[in-house]
Coordinates of C-alpha atoms in Angstrom, one line a residue:
X1 CA 45.9 2.5 110.0
X2 CA 42.4 2.0 111.3
X3 CA 43.3 3.7 114.6
X4 CA 44.7 6.7 112.8
X5 CA 41.5 6.8 110.7
X6 CA 39.3 6.9 113.8
X7 CA 41.0 10.2 114.8
X8 CA 41.5 11.6 111.3
X9 CA 37.8 11.2 110.3
X10 CA 36.7 13.4 113.2
X11 CA 39.3 16.0 112.6
X12 CA 38.5 16.2 108.8
X13 CA 34.8 16.0 109.5
X14 CA 35.1 19.1 111.7
X15 CA 36.9 21.1 109.0
X16 CA 34.3 20.0 106.4
X17 CA 31.4 21.0 108.7
X18 CA 33.0 24.4 109.2
X19 CA 33.4 24.9 105.5
X20 CA 30.0 23.5 104.6
X21 CA 28.3 26.0 106.8
X22 CA 29.7 28.7 104.5
X23 CA 27.8 27.1 101.6
X24 CA 24.5 26.4 103.3
X25 CA 23.5 27.1 107.0
X26 CA 21.9 23.6 107.5
X27 CA 24.7 21.6 105.8
X28 CA 27.1 21.6 108.8
X29 CA 24.9 19.4 111.0
X30 CA 24.5 16.9 108.2
X31 CA 28.2 16.7 107.7
X32 CA 28.7 16.3 111.4
X33 CA 26.1 13.6 111.6
X34 CA 27.7 11.7 108.7
X35 CA 31.1 12.0 110.4
X36 CA 30.0 10.6 113.7
X37 CA 27.9 8.0 111.9
X38 CA 31.0 6.7 110.0
X39 CA 33.0 6.8 113.3
X40 CA 30.4 4.7 115.0
X41 CA 30.2 2.1 112.2
X42 CA 34.0 1.8 112.2
X43 CA 34.1 1.4 116.0
X44 CA 31.3 -1.3 116.0
X45 CA 33.0 -3.1 113.1
X46 CA 36.2 -3.3 115.2
X47 CA 34.2 -4.6 118.1
X48 CA 32.6 -7.3 116.0
X49 CA 35.9 -8.2 114.5
X50 CA 37.5 -8.6 117.9
X51 CA 34.5 -9.7 120.0
X52 CA 36.1 -13.0 120.9
X53 CA 39.4 -11.5 122.1
X54 CA 38.5 -8.4 123.9
X55 CA 39.6 -9.3 127.4
X56 CA 43.1 -7.7 127.7
X57 CA 44.8 -9.9 130.3
X58 CA 42.7 -13.0 129.9
X59 CA 43.1 -13.6 126.2
X60 CA 46.1 -11.4 125.4
X61 CA 46.8 -9.2 122.5
X62 CA 46.1 -5.7 121.3
X63 CA 43.2 -5.6 118.9
X64 CA 45.0 -3.1 116.7
X65 CA 48.3 -1.1 116.9
X66 CA 49.9 1.7 114.9
X67 CA 53.5 2.9 115.5
X68 CA 55.5 5.4 113.5
X69 CA 58.5 7.7 114.2
X70 CA 57.5 11.3 115.1
X71 CA 60.3 13.1 116.9
X72 CA 62.9 10.3 117.3
X73 CA 65.6 12.7 118.6
X74 CA 63.5 13.1 121.8
X75 CA 62.1 9.5 121.8
X76 CA 58.6 10.6 120.8
X77 CA 56.6 8.3 118.5
X78 CA 53.1 8.2 117.0
X79 CA 52.1 5.1 118.9
X80 CA 48.4 4.1 119.0
X81 CA 47.0 0.9 120.3
X82 CA 43.6 -0.5 121.2
X83 CA 42.6 -3.1 123.7
X84 CA 39.2 -4.0 125.1
X85 CA 39.0 -1.0 127.5
X86 CA 39.9 1.5 124.9
X87 CA 37.6 -0.1 122.3
X88 CA 34.5 0.2 124.4
X89 CA 35.4 3.8 125.3
X90 CA 35.8 4.6 121.6
X91 CA 32.5 3.0 120.8
X92 CA 30.9 5.1 123.7
X93 CA 32.5 8.2 122.3
X94 CA 31.2 7.6 118.8
X95 CA 27.7 6.8 120.0
X96 CA 27.5 9.9 122.2
X97 CA 28.9 11.9 119.3
X98 CA 25.8 10.8 117.3
X99 CA 23.6 11.7 120.3
X100 CA 25.3 15.1 120.7
X101 CA 24.7 16.0 117.0
X102 CA 21.1 14.9 117.3
X103 CA 20.4 16.9 120.4
X104 CA 22.0 20.0 118.8
X105 CA 19.9 19.7 115.7
X106 CA 17.6 22.6 116.5
X107 CA 19.3 24.1 119.5
X108 CA 22.4 25.5 117.7
X109 CA 21.4 28.2 115.2
X110 CA 24.3 30.6 115.3
X111 CA 27.8 29.8 114.0
X112 CA 26.8 26.2 113.5
X113 CA 29.8 25.3 111.4
X114 CA 32.2 26.4 114.1
X115 CA 30.1 24.6 116.8
X116 CA 30.4 21.3 115.0
X117 CA 34.1 21.9 114.4
X118 CA 34.6 22.2 118.1
X119 CA 32.3 19.2 118.9
X120 CA 34.1 16.9 116.5
X121 CA 37.6 18.0 117.5
X122 CA 36.7 17.4 121.2
X123 CA 35.7 13.9 120.2
X124 CA 38.9 13.5 118.2
X125 CA 41.0 14.5 121.2
X126 CA 39.1 12.0 123.4
X127 CA 39.6 9.2 121.0
X128 CA 43.3 10.1 120.8
X129 CA 43.5 9.9 124.6
X130 CA 41.9 6.5 124.7
X131 CA 44.3 5.2 122.0
X132 CA 47.7 6.9 122.7
X133 CA 50.5 4.8 124.2
X134 CA 53.2 7.4 123.8
X135 CA 53.0 9.8 126.8
X136 CA 53.9 12.9 124.8
X137 CA 51.2 11.9 122.2
X138 CA 48.7 11.3 125.1
X139 CA 49.4 14.8 126.5
X140 CA 48.9 16.3 123.0
X141 CA 45.4 14.7 122.7
X142 CA 44.7 15.6 126.3
X143 CA 45.2 19.2 125.5
X144 CA 43.5 19.0 122.1
X145 CA 40.1 18.0 123.6
X146 CA 40.1 20.9 126.2
X147 CA 40.3 23.9 124.0
X148 CA 37.3 23.2 121.7
X149 CA 35.2 22.3 124.8
X150 CA 36.1 25.7 126.3
X151 CA 34.8 27.3 123.1
X152 CA 31.6 25.3 123.2
X153 CA 30.8 26.5 126.8
X154 CA 32.0 30.1 126.2
X155 CA 30.2 30.7 122.9
X156 CA 27.0 28.5 123.0
X157 CA 26.5 28.2 126.8
X158 CA 23.9 29.7 129.0
X159 CA 23.7 32.9 131.1
X160 CA 26.9 32.4 133.2
X161 CA 28.9 30.8 130.4
X162 CA 31.9 33.1 130.7
X163 CA 32.5 32.3 134.4
X164 CA 32.0 28.6 133.8
X165 CA 34.2 28.3 130.7
X166 CA 37.1 30.2 132.4
X167 CA 36.8 28.1 135.5
X168 CA 36.8 24.9 133.4
X169 CA 39.8 26.1 131.4
X170 CA 41.8 27.0 134.6
X171 CA 41.2 23.7 136.2
X172 CA 41.9 21.8 132.9
X173 CA 45.1 23.6 132.2
X174 CA 46.2 23.4 135.8
X175 CA 45.7 19.7 135.8
X176 CA 47.5 19.5 132.5
X177 CA 50.5 21.2 134.0
X178 CA 50.7 18.6 136.8
X179 CA 50.5 15.9 134.1
X180 CA 53.3 17.4 132.0
X181 CA 55.6 17.8 134.9
X182 CA 54.9 14.2 136.0
X183 CA 55.5 12.9 132.4
X184 CA 58.8 14.7 132.1
X185 CA 59.9 13.5 135.5
X186 CA 59.2 9.9 134.7
X187 CA 61.0 10.2 131.3
X188 CA 64.1 11.8 132.9
X189 CA 64.2 9.2 135.7
X190 CA 64.0 6.5 133.1
X191 CA 66.7 8.2 131.0
X192 CA 69.0 8.5 134.0
X193 CA 68.7 4.8 134.8
X194 CA 68.9 3.4 131.3
X195 CA 70.4 6.0 129.0
X196 CA 67.3 5.7 126.7
X197 CA 65.2 8.8 126.1
X198 CA 61.7 7.6 125.4
X199 CA 58.0 8.5 126.0
X200 CA 56.8 5.0 125.1
X201 CA 54.3 3.5 127.6
X202 CA 55.9 0.0 127.4
X203 CA 59.4 1.3 127.8
X204 CA 58.4 3.3 130.9
X205 CA 56.3 0.6 132.6
X206 CA 59.2 -1.0 134.6
X207 CA 61.2 2.2 135.3
X208 CA 63.3 1.7 138.4
X209 CA 63.0 4.5 140.9
X210 CA 63.0 5.0 144.7
X211 CA 59.7 4.7 146.6
X212 CA 59.6 8.4 147.3
X213 CA 60.3 9.4 143.7
X214 CA 57.6 6.9 142.5
X215 CA 55.1 8.4 145.0
X216 CA 55.7 12.0 143.9
X217 CA 55.5 11.3 140.2
X218 CA 52.4 9.2 140.7
X219 CA 50.8 12.1 142.6
X220 CA 51.3 14.3 139.6
X221 CA 49.4 11.9 137.4
X222 CA 46.8 11.3 140.1
X223 CA 46.0 15.0 140.5
X224 CA 45.7 15.5 136.8
X225 CA 43.2 12.6 136.4
X226 CA 41.4 13.5 139.7
X227 CA 40.4 16.9 138.3
X228 CA 38.9 15.3 135.2
X229 CA 37.3 12.2 137.0
X230 CA 36.2 14.3 139.1
X231 CA 37.3 13.4 142.6
X232 CA 36.4 15.5 145.6
X233 CA 37.9 18.1 146.3
X234 CA 39.0 18.7 142.6
X235 CA 35.4 18.6 141.3
X236 CA 34.3 22.3 141.8
X237 CA 34.5 23.2 138.1
X238 CA 32.1 20.4 137.1
X239 CA 28.6 21.7 138.3
X240 CA 29.2 25.1 136.7
X241 CA 30.5 23.6 133.4
X242 CA 27.7 21.1 133.2
X243 CA 25.0 23.8 134.0
X244 CA 26.2 26.4 131.6
X245 CA 27.2 24.2 128.6
X246 CA 24.9 23.6 125.7
X247 CA 23.2 20.2 125.7
X248 CA 25.8 18.6 123.5
X249 CA 28.6 20.0 125.7
X250 CA 27.0 18.5 128.8
X251 CA 26.6 15.1 127.1
X252 CA 30.2 15.0 126.0
X253 CA 31.4 16.3 129.3
X254 CA 29.6 13.7 131.3
X255 CA 29.8 10.8 128.9
X256 CA 33.3 11.2 127.5
X257 CA 35.6 13.8 129.1
X258 CA 35.0 12.6 132.7
X259 CA 35.9 9.0 131.5
X260 CA 39.4 10.2 130.4
X261 CA 40.1 10.8 134.1
X262 CA 39.1 7.3 135.3
X263 CA 40.7 5.8 132.2
X264 CA 44.0 7.6 133.1
X265 CA 43.8 6.1 136.6
X266 CA 43.2 2.7 135.2
X267 CA 45.7 2.8 132.3
X268 CA 48.6 4.9 133.7
X269 CA 48.5 5.5 137.5
X270 CA 48.3 1.9 138.7
X271 CA 50.3 0.1 136.0
X272 CA 53.1 2.7 135.8
X273 CA 53.4 3.1 139.6
X274 CA 52.1 -0.1 141.2
X275 CA 53.9 0.2 144.5
X276 CA 53.0 3.9 145.0
X277 CA 49.5 3.3 143.9
X278 CA 49.2 0.4 146.4
X279 CA 50.5 2.7 149.2
X280 CA 48.2 5.5 148.2
X281 CA 45.2 3.3 147.6
X282 CA 43.6 3.9 151.1
X283 CA 43.7 7.6 150.5
X284 CA 42.3 7.4 147.0
X285 CA 39.5 5.1 148.1
X286 CA 38.7 7.4 151.0
X287 CA 38.4 10.3 148.5
X288 CA 36.2 8.1 146.2
X289 CA 33.9 7.2 149.1
X290 CA 33.7 10.9 150.1
X291 CA 32.7 11.7 146.5
X292 CA 30.1 9.0 146.4
X293 CA 28.3 10.5 149.5
X294 CA 29.0 14.2 148.9
X295 CA 27.7 14.0 145.3
X296 CA 24.6 12.2 146.3
X297 CA 23.7 14.5 149.2
X298 CA 24.5 17.7 147.2
X299 CA 22.3 16.4 144.3
X300 CA 19.3 16.1 146.6
X301 CA 19.7 19.8 147.6
X302 CA 19.6 21.2 144.0
X303 CA 16.6 22.8 142.2
X304 CA 18.4 23.2 138.9
X305 CA 17.9 20.1 136.8
X306 CA 21.3 20.1 135.2
X307 CA 23.1 20.9 138.4
X308 CA 21.4 18.0 140.1
X309 CA 22.6 15.6 137.3
X310 CA 26.1 17.1 137.5
X311 CA 26.4 16.3 141.2
X312 CA 25.2 12.7 140.5
X313 CA 28.2 12.4 138.2
X314 CA 30.5 13.2 141.2
X315 CA 28.7 10.4 143.1
X316 CA 28.7 7.8 140.3
X317 CA 32.3 8.2 139.3
X318 CA 33.3 8.0 142.9
X319 CA 32.3 4.3 142.6
X320 CA 34.6 4.0 139.6
X321 CA 37.5 5.4 141.6
X322 CA 36.8 3.0 144.4
X323 CA 36.7 0.1 142.0
X324 CA 40.0 1.0 140.4
X325 CA 42.0 1.4 143.6
X326 CA 40.5 -1.7 145.2
X327 CA 42.1 -3.4 142.2
X328 CA 40.5 -6.9 142.1
X329 CA 38.5 -8.7 139.4
X330 CA 35.2 -7.7 140.9
X331 CA 35.9 -4.1 141.5
X332 CA 37.7 -3.5 138.1
X333 CA 34.8 -5.1 136.2
X334 CA 32.4 -2.8 138.2
X335 CA 34.5 0.3 137.5
X336 CA 34.6 -0.3 133.8
X337 CA 30.9 -1.0 133.7
X338 CA 30.2 2.1 135.8
X339 CA 32.1 4.2 133.4
X340 CA 30.0 3.0 130.4
X341 CA 26.7 2.9 132.2
X342 CA 27.1 6.4 133.6
X343 CA 28.1 7.8 130.2
X344 CA 24.8 6.5 128.7
X345 CA 22.3 7.2 131.6
X346 CA 23.7 10.6 132.6
X347 CA 24.0 11.6 129.0
X348 CA 20.3 10.8 128.6
X349 CA 19.4 12.9 131.6
X350 CA 21.3 15.9 130.1
X351 CA 19.4 15.3 126.8
X352 CA 16.1 15.5 128.7
X353 CA 17.3 18.6 130.5
X354 CA 18.2 20.2 127.1
X355 CA 14.7 19.3 125.7
X356 CA 13.0 20.9 128.7
X357 CA 15.2 24.0 128.6
X358 CA 14.6 24.4 124.8
X359 CA 10.8 24.3 125.3
X360 CA 10.4 26.1 128.7
X361 CA 13.6 28.3 128.8
X362 CA 14.2 27.3 132.4
X363 CA 16.0 24.5 134.3
X364 CA 14.3 25.3 137.6
X365 CA 12.5 22.1 138.7
X366 CA 10.1 24.1 140.9
X367 CA 8.5 25.4 137.7
X368 CA 8.3 22.0 135.9
X369 CA 5.7 20.2 138.0
X370 CA 2.8 18.6 136.2
X371 CA 4.6 17.8 133.0
X372 CA 3.6 14.2 133.0
X373 CA 0.1 15.0 131.6
X374 CA 1.6 17.4 129.0
X375 CA 4.7 15.4 127.9
X376 CA 4.0 11.7 128.8
X377 CA 6.7 10.2 126.5
X378 CA 9.4 12.6 127.9
X379 CA 8.2 11.9 131.5
X380 CA 8.5 8.2 130.9
X381 CA 12.0 8.6 129.7
X382 CA 12.8 10.8 132.7
X383 CA 11.5 8.2 135.1
X384 CA 13.4 5.4 133.3
X385 CA 16.8 7.1 133.4
X386 CA 16.2 8.4 137.0
X387 CA 15.7 4.8 138.2
X388 CA 18.7 3.8 136.1
X389 CA 20.8 6.4 138.0
X390 CA 19.6 5.1 141.4
X391 CA 20.8 1.6 140.4
X392 CA 17.7 -0.5 139.9
X393 CA 18.5 -4.1 139.0
X394 CA 18.3 -4.8 135.3
X395 CA 20.1 -1.5 134.5
X396 CA 23.8 -1.1 133.7
X397 CA 24.4 1.2 136.7
X398 CA 23.3 -1.5 139.1
X399 CA 25.8 -4.0 137.7
X400 CA 28.6 -1.5 138.0
X401 CA 27.9 -0.3 141.5
X402 CA 27.1 -3.8 142.8
X403 CA 30.4 -5.3 141.5
X404 CA 32.4 -2.3 142.9
X405 CA 30.8 -2.8 146.3
X406 CA 31.6 -6.6 146.1
X407 CA 35.2 -5.9 145.2
X408 CA 35.5 -3.0 147.7
X409 CA 34.3 -5.2 150.5
X410 CA 37.3 -7.4 150.0
X411 CA 39.6 -4.4 150.4
X412 CA 37.8 -2.4 153.0
X413 CA 34.5 -3.4 154.6
X414 CA 34.2 0.0 156.2
X415 CA 34.5 2.0 153.0
X416 CA 32.1 -0.5 151.3
X417 CA 29.5 0.2 154.0
X418 CA 30.0 4.0 153.6
X419 CA 29.6 3.7 149.9
X420 CA 26.5 1.5 150.3
X421 CA 24.8 4.5 152.0
X422 CA 24.9 6.2 148.7
X423 CA 22.4 3.7 147.3
X424 CA 19.8 5.1 149.8
X425 CA 20.8 8.7 148.9
X426 CA 20.5 8.0 145.2
X427 CA 17.0 6.7 145.6
X428 CA 16.1 10.0 147.4
X429 CA 17.5 12.4 144.8
X430 CA 16.2 10.3 141.8
X431 CA 12.6 10.2 143.2
X432 CA 12.9 13.9 144.0
X433 CA 13.8 14.7 140.4
X434 CA 10.9 12.7 139.1
X435 CA 8.5 14.2 141.7
X436 CA 9.5 17.8 141.2
X437 CA 9.7 17.7 137.4
X438 CA 6.9 15.5 136.2
X439 CA 4.3 14.8 138.9
X440 CA 1.8 17.2 140.6
X441 CA -0.7 19.6 139.1
X442 CA 0.1 21.7 136.0
X443 CA -0.2 24.9 138.0
X444 CA 2.0 26.8 135.6
X445 CA -0.2 26.0 132.6
X446 CA 2.4 24.4 130.5
X447 CA 1.3 23.7 126.9
X448 CA 4.3 21.9 125.3
X449 CA 4.7 19.4 122.5
X450 CA 6.1 16.0 123.4
X451 CA 9.1 14.2 122.0
X452 CA 9.7 14.5 118.3
X453 CA 10.7 11.4 116.2
X454 CA 14.4 12.5 116.4
X455 CA 14.2 12.9 120.2
X456 CA 12.4 9.5 120.6
X457 CA 15.0 7.7 118.5
X458 CA 17.8 9.3 120.6
X459 CA 16.4 8.5 124.0
X460 CA 15.0 5.1 123.1
X461 CA 18.4 3.9 121.8
X462 CA 20.0 5.1 125.0
X463 CA 17.4 3.2 127.0
X464 CA 18.0 0.1 125.0
X465 CA 21.7 0.2 125.7
X466 CA 21.1 0.8 129.4
X467 CA 18.9 -2.3 129.5
X468 CA 21.5 -4.3 127.4
X469 CA 24.3 -3.4 129.9
X470 CA 22.1 -4.5 132.8
X471 CA 20.9 -7.7 131.3
X472 CA 24.0 -8.9 129.4
X473 CA 27.0 -7.1 130.9
X474 CA 29.6 -9.8 130.0
X475 CA 31.0 -8.1 126.8
X476 CA 31.9 -5.0 128.9
X477 CA 33.2 -7.0 131.8
X478 CA 35.4 -9.0 129.5
X479 CA 37.2 -5.8 128.6
X480 CA 38.2 -5.0 132.2
X481 CA 41.6 -6.2 133.6
X482 CA 40.7 -9.3 135.5
X483 CA 43.8 -9.9 137.7
X484 CA 45.2 -7.8 140.5
X485 CA 48.8 -9.2 140.1
X486 CA 51.5 -7.1 138.6
X487 CA 49.6 -5.2 135.8
X488 CA 52.8 -3.8 134.3
X489 CA 54.3 -7.3 133.8
X490 CA 51.1 -8.5 132.3
X491 CA 51.0 -5.6 129.8
X492 CA 54.6 -6.1 128.8
X493 CA 54.3 -9.8 128.3
X494 CA 51.3 -9.4 126.2
X495 CA 52.9 -6.8 124.0
X496 CA 56.0 -9.0 123.5
X497 CA 53.8 -11.9 122.4
X498 CA 52.1 -9.6 119.9
X499 CA 55.4 -8.4 118.6
X500 CA 56.5 -11.9 117.9

């Protein structure tokens, strides 16, 4: 029941926030804050309860599971389960939910109740994605998180919000169509071979099919997740959506929604189609390496603060894709760490961008120079998260990228060398961000107030987590799959042990 509660709390909290706004304009944000606060407490409680058994393959066992009949005639069930990977992603979602409400505190003034309804329902859809082990239910939550995000960009976004929101929706729905076709194809292939109509993950894991059928169905899943990850060349919706979304939307997009793509590759693509994934791995890793370099070099060319950070996401999540398809203990640990560290550090950079835009009404870094003397606390946080993004040792991003490169070198030394070039490029764009935004003379005569107590609490907590990930990464690494051998068999065996 605890897993259902994690989703229900966010759905109910969204409705309450919407209704509370009718009673008092300021009450919606308090309801939203209480909702994500309860969600975070529950997620951390689950983590503490299961801290000694988080590693999925090494220790065995799902941490929690809920199963109920939903549409038995078509083999659809309400099947939720949580292992180490889904647990840390749920904790990340809840934490960034608190951050999103905090950074929207003064930014959202119009239709606040509807805004927090969409924010909380986006989070509910993401939590459902991380927990669902019935493929129909997974697709339901996948679609659930997209519609409210579209409204957040279209209603509360910036000057080009209509273009960005429509582009986001077309890419999201197009990828969803690929996923739906692939899910149905997998289910029908399984039904033809066994006579059992089911959408259950464990039932579908060992579906027998020809190599060509496996490859085509795997490509359907891969394209759907590649759009969300985002993998070049399916990334073009991302810079526009990030740039035009309100601050909370950018934080959720970078910290949570992009992770559903890499999570899908990790949870579904490789375990469901191990042979096809192995055959396709060189292509996927080549696309990942391309994204690492492309995102880094495009980030350097930007003058828009949010657009620069958006392109760094393409680069950083390229490392996660490389780690997943290299599929060895080093690279998988690095991929999971990269997903978490990127969610925190990039989310913080979007919070800083939102603070700057709220005070100056611009995102153009050419107009920001000289802010260090005006806003020293914000500038210090900007420097901290910039060096976190470039992968300085002691930060979570360094652990993730270093482990991915170590694991990737065992799979392809050439691609590891190519991805290593991104370390140099990331130093260039990170220092350019700091130089253009905070250093230099205050030639524009900015007179701005520095971070408030709420903003300091938000950014300092994100900085503390980034340091914790860099100095003590073991709890997150324990959650990653740590064996490259036959992931479907491992998952089935573990599930059978639990059932007994």
